[in-house]
CSV table of C-alpha atoms in Angstrom, one decimal:
chain,number,residue,atom,x,y,z
A,1,ASN,CA,7.8,92.9,-13.3
A,2,ALA,CA,5.6,95.8,-12.0
A,3,GLY,CA,2.4,94.5,-13.3
A,4,VAL,CA,-0.6,97.1,-12.1
A,5,THR,CA,0.6,100.4,-10.2
A,6,GLN,CA,-1.2,103.3,-9.0
A,7,THR,CA,0.0,106.3,-6.9
A,8,PRO,CA,-1.4,107.9,-5.0
A,9,LYS,CA,-1.6,105.2,-2.5
A,10,PHE,CA,-4.2,107.4,0.1
A,11,ARG,CA,-5.6,110.6,-0.3
A,12,VAL,CA,-7.5,113.1,1.4
A,13,LEU,CA,-9.6,115.9,-0.2
A,14,LYS,CA,-12.3,118.0,1.0
A,15,THR,CA,-15.5,118.4,-0.7
A,16,GLY,CA,-15.4,120.5,-4.3
A,17,GLN,CA,-11.4,119.8,-4.6
A,18,SER,CA,-10.1,117.8,-7.6
A,19,MET,CA,-7.4,115.1,-8.2
A,20,THR,CA,-6.4,112.6,-10.7
A,21,LEU,CA,-5.6,108.8,-9.9
A,22,LEU,CA,-3.0,107.4,-12.1
A,23,CYS,CA,-2.7,103.8,-12.8
A,24,ALA,CA,0.5,102.2,-15.1
A,25,GLN,CA,0.3,98.8,-16.6
A,26,ASP,CA,3.7,97.0,-17.7
A,27,MET,CA,2.3,93.8,-19.7
A,28,ASN,CA,0.8,95.8,-22.9
A,29,HIS,CA,-2.5,94.9,-22.1
A,30,GLU,CA,-5.4,96.4,-24.3
A,31,TYR,CA,-7.9,97.1,-22.0
A,32,MET,CA,-8.3,98.9,-18.5
A,33,TYR,CA,-10.5,99.7,-16.1
A,34,TRP,CA,-11.7,101.5,-12.6
A,35,TYR,CA,-13.0,100.0,-9.7
A,36,ARG,CA,-14.5,101.2,-6.9
A,37,GLN,CA,-15.0,99.0,-3.6
A,38,ASP,CA,-17.3,100.1,-1.0
A,39,PRO,CA,-18.1,97.5,1.9
A,40,GLY,CA,-20.8,94.6,1.4
A,41,MET,CA,-20.6,96.1,-2.3
A,42,GLY,CA,-18.1,93.9,-4.3
A,43,LEU,CA,-16.4,95.8,-7.1
A,44,ARG,CA,-18.4,98.3,-8.9
A,45,LEU,CA,-16.6,99.4,-12.1
A,46,ILE,CA,-16.6,102.8,-13.3
A,47,HIS,CA,-15.4,103.4,-16.6
A,48,TYR,CA,-13.0,101.0,-18.9
A,49,SER,CA,-10.7,101.4,-21.8
A,50,VAL,CA,-10.7,98.9,-24.9
A,51,GLY,CA,-7.4,100.7,-26.3
A,52,GLU,CA,-5.4,103.8,-26.4
A,53,GLY,CA,-7.9,106.6,-27.5
A,54,THR,CA,-11.2,105.1,-26.5
A,55,THR,CA,-13.1,105.2,-23.0
A,56,ALA,CA,-16.9,104.1,-22.1
A,57,LYS,CA,-18.9,104.0,-19.1
A,58,GLY,CA,-19.0,101.3,-16.6
A,59,GLU,CA,-21.7,100.7,-13.9
A,60,VAL,CA,-21.2,104.1,-11.7
A,61,PRO,CA,-19.9,106.4,-13.8
A,62,ASP,CA,-21.1,109.7,-12.4
A,63,GLY,CA,-18.7,112.3,-11.0
A,64,TYR,CA,-15.7,110.6,-12.8
A,65,ASN,CA,-14.0,111.4,-15.9
A,66,VAL,CA,-11.1,109.1,-17.7
A,67,SER,CA,-8.3,109.5,-20.2
A,68,ARG,CA,-5.9,106.9,-21.8
A,69,LEU,CA,-3.5,108.5,-24.0
A,70,LYS,CA,-1.1,106.1,-23.5
A,71,LYS,CA,-2.0,102.5,-23.3
A,72,GLN,CA,-0.1,101.6,-20.7
A,73,ASN,CA,-1.9,104.5,-18.4
A,74,PHE,CA,-5.3,104.9,-17.7
A,75,LEU,CA,-6.6,108.1,-15.6
A,76,LEU,CA,-9.2,108.8,-13.1
A,77,GLY,CA,-10.1,111.8,-12.7
A,78,LEU,CA,-12.8,113.8,-10.1
A,79,GLU,CA,-13.3,117.2,-11.1
A,80,SER,CA,-15.4,118.0,-7.6
A,81,ALA,CA,-15.0,115.5,-5.0
A,82,ALA,CA,-17.9,114.7,-2.6
A,83,PRO,CA,-18.1,112.7,0.3
A,84,SER,CA,-19.9,109.8,-1.7
A,85,GLN,CA,-16.8,109.5,-3.5
A,86,THR,CA,-14.9,108.2,-0.6
A,87,SER,CA,-13.7,105.0,-1.3
A,88,VAL,CA,-11.2,102.3,-2.4
A,89,TYR,CA,-10.1,102.6,-6.3
A,90,PHE,CA,-8.7,99.8,-8.1
A,91,CYS,CA,-7.0,99.6,-11.2
A,92,ALA,CA,-7.1,96.8,-13.4
A,93,SER,CA,-5.9,95.4,-17.0
A,94,SER,CA,-6.2,92.8,-19.1
A,95,SER,CA,-5.4,91.5,-22.2
A,96,ASP,CA,-9.2,90.4,-23.1
A,97,ILE,CA,-12.2,92.1,-22.3
A,98,SER,CA,-14.0,89.0,-20.4
A,99,ARG,CA,-10.9,87.2,-19.3
A,100,THR,CA,-8.8,87.3,-15.8
A,101,GLN,CA,-8.1,90.9,-15.1
A,102,TYR,CA,-4.8,91.8,-13.1
A,103,PHE,CA,-5.9,94.5,-10.0
A,104,GLY,CA,-3.3,97.1,-8.8
A,105,PRO,CA,-2.8,97.7,-4.7
A,106,GLY,CA,-5.4,100.5,-4.7
A,107,THR,CA,-6.0,103.7,-3.7
A,108,ARG,CA,-8.0,104.7,-0.6
A,109,LEU,CA,-9.7,108.6,-0.8
A,110,LEU,CA,-11.3,109.9,1.9
A,111,VAL,CA,-13.2,113.1,0.6
A,112,LEU,CA,-14.0,115.2,3.6
B,1,ASP,CA,-30.1,93.5,-9.7
B,2,GLN,CA,-27.1,91.7,-8.5
B,3,GLN,CA,-26.4,89.0,-10.9
B,4,VAL,CA,-23.9,87.3,-9.2
B,5,LYS,CA,-24.7,86.8,-5.1
B,6,GLN,CA,-22.0,86.1,-2.5
B,7,ASN,CA,-24.7,85.6,0.2
B,8,SER,CA,-22.4,84.9,3.1
B,9,PRO,CA,-20.3,88.4,4.2
B,10,SER,CA,-18.1,86.4,6.7
B,11,LEU,CA,-17.1,82.8,7.1
B,12,SER,CA,-14.9,81.0,10.4
B,13,VAL,CA,-12.9,78.2,10.2
B,14,GLN,CA,-10.4,76.5,11.3
B,15,GLU,CA,-7.2,75.5,10.4
B,16,GLY,CA,-6.8,72.1,8.9
B,17,ARG,CA,-10.8,71.9,7.9
B,18,ILE,CA,-12.5,72.7,4.8
B,19,SER,CA,-13.1,76.5,3.9
B,20,ILE,CA,-16.4,76.2,1.5
B,21,LEU,CA,-17.4,79.8,0.1
B,22,ASN,CA,-20.9,79.8,-2.5
B,23,CYS,CA,-21.7,82.0,-5.1
B,24,ASP,CA,-25.1,82.0,-6.8
B,25,TYR,CA,-25.3,84.0,-10.0
B,26,THR,CA,-28.6,84.7,-11.9
B,27,ASN,CA,-27.4,85.4,-16.2
B,28,SER,CA,-27.8,82.0,-17.2
B,29,MET,CA,-25.2,83.3,-20.3
B,30,PHE,CA,-22.5,83.6,-18.4
B,31,ASP,CA,-19.8,81.1,-19.0
B,32,TYR,CA,-16.7,81.7,-17.2
B,33,PHE,CA,-16.3,81.9,-13.5
B,34,LEU,CA,-13.4,83.4,-11.8
B,35,TRP,CA,-12.3,83.6,-8.3
B,36,TYR,CA,-10.4,86.6,-6.6
B,37,LYS,CA,-9.0,86.5,-3.4
B,38,LYS,CA,-8.0,90.1,-1.5
B,39,TYR,CA,-5.9,90.8,1.8
B,40,PRO,CA,-6.4,94.1,3.4
B,41,ALA,CA,-4.2,97.2,1.9
B,42,GLU,CA,-3.5,95.0,-1.4
B,43,GLY,CA,-5.9,94.6,-4.8
B,44,PRO,CA,-7.6,91.3,-5.6
B,45,THR,CA,-5.3,88.5,-6.9
B,46,PHE,CA,-6.3,86.2,-9.2
B,47,LEU,CA,-7.1,82.9,-7.7
B,48,ILE,CA,-9.4,80.4,-9.9
B,49,SER,CA,-11.1,80.3,-13.3
B,50,ILE,CA,-14.1,77.4,-14.6
B,51,SER,CA,-15.4,77.4,-18.2
B,52,SER,CA,-19.1,76.6,-18.2
B,53,ILE,CA,-18.1,73.3,-20.1
B,54,LYS,CA,-16.3,71.7,-17.0
B,55,ASP,CA,-17.8,71.1,-13.6
B,56,LYS,CA,-14.7,71.4,-11.2
B,57,ASN,CA,-11.5,72.9,-11.2
B,58,GLU,CA,-8.7,71.9,-9.6
B,59,ASP,CA,-5.4,74.1,-8.4
B,60,GLY,CA,-3.2,72.6,-5.1
B,61,ARG,CA,-5.6,73.3,-2.6
B,62,PHE,CA,-8.0,75.2,-4.1
B,63,THR,CA,-10.8,73.7,-6.6
B,64,VAL,CA,-13.8,75.0,-7.9
B,65,PHE,CA,-17.3,73.2,-8.3
B,66,LEU,CA,-19.7,74.5,-10.6
B,67,ASN,CA,-23.4,73.9,-10.7
B,68,LYS,CA,-24.8,75.3,-14.0
B,69,SER,CA,-28.4,74.1,-13.4
B,70,ALA,CA,-28.6,75.8,-10.4
B,71,LYS,CA,-26.4,78.6,-11.0
B,72,HIS,CA,-24.2,77.8,-8.6
B,73,LEU,CA,-20.5,77.6,-7.6
B,74,SER,CA,-18.3,77.3,-4.6
B,75,LEU,CA,-14.7,77.3,-3.6
B,76,HIS,CA,-13.5,74.6,-1.5
B,77,ILE,CA,-9.9,75.0,0.2
B,78,VAL,CA,-8.4,72.0,1.5
B,79,PRO,CA,-6.8,71.8,4.3
B,80,SER,CA,-7.5,75.7,5.2
B,81,GLN,CA,-4.4,77.5,6.6
B,82,PRO,CA,-4.0,80.6,8.6
B,83,GLY,CA,-3.0,82.9,5.3
B,84,ASP,CA,-6.0,81.8,3.3
B,85,SER,CA,-7.8,84.6,5.5
B,86,ALA,CA,-8.7,87.4,3.6
B,87,VAL,CA,-12.0,87.9,1.3
B,88,TYR,CA,-13.1,86.3,-1.7
B,89,PHE,CA,-14.8,88.2,-4.5
B,90,CYS,CA,-16.3,85.4,-6.8
B,91,ALA,CA,-17.0,87.0,-10.6
B,92,ALA,CA,-18.5,86.0,-13.6
B,93,ASN,CA,-19.1,87.1,-17.6
B,94,ASN,CA,-19.9,85.6,-21.1
B,95,ALA,CA,-17.7,86.5,-23.8
B,96,GLY,CA,-17.6,89.7,-25.3
B,97,ASN,CA,-18.9,91.1,-21.9
B,98,MET,CA,-17.3,92.4,-18.7
B,99,LEU,CA,-16.8,90.7,-15.9
B,100,THR,CA,-19.2,91.3,-12.9
B,101,PHE,CA,-18.4,90.3,-9.1
B,102,GLY,CA,-19.9,89.4,-6.1
B,103,GLY,CA,-20.1,91.6,-2.8
B,104,GLY,CA,-17.0,89.0,-0.7
B,105,THR,CA,-17.1,86.6,1.3
B,106,ARG,CA,-14.6,87.6,4.1
B,107,LEU,CA,-13.0,84.5,5.1
B,108,MET,CA,-11.2,84.0,8.8
B,109,VAL,CA,-9.2,81.1,9.3
B,110,LYS,CA,-8.1,80.5,13.0
B,111,PRO,CA,-5.2,79.0,14.3
């Protein structure tokens, strides 16, 4: 049982480059989330999805876009990377919006 | 406005002793509280939760206490083990709403 997986694990980008982070879950969860973790700031919600084909903004959505074309996948895109987007990105899923979330292993992104 | 705060960024404890991690919240509507544990280079993993209808929940060495009047919860780990060294996040919400996470506390358990 893989749970929540994320690809890639690590990536270095130059300012202005674009990339997509992929999250996949095999628990048939309706809800999926993208967070970023920065030192001392905990986990901040970027975007989330309450089901296939739906997305919504979280606390820090600027500079990111998301898509949920399939129930098991949630993609996070950076169209024009900035150094301020250097962070560790976590994907999570849950069966209910307000209860236990299950996290992937994270993607470490460095923007130079 | 941080609705969930973990005021201690780090905590160091001797192996075998008790670890107490604290979390304060400001939103009186929160009715569900969780603790997550995170090792380096891994995602957070769910540890224990408590509903606002309880004031204590135990799971093995881990106990969470909730003081609603003080808007405070704590995680007790007894006895602490070196493998408990990690970052601990508390989180809270109310039905139908997102989890709000605290900033985390790094626990170091010395052998």
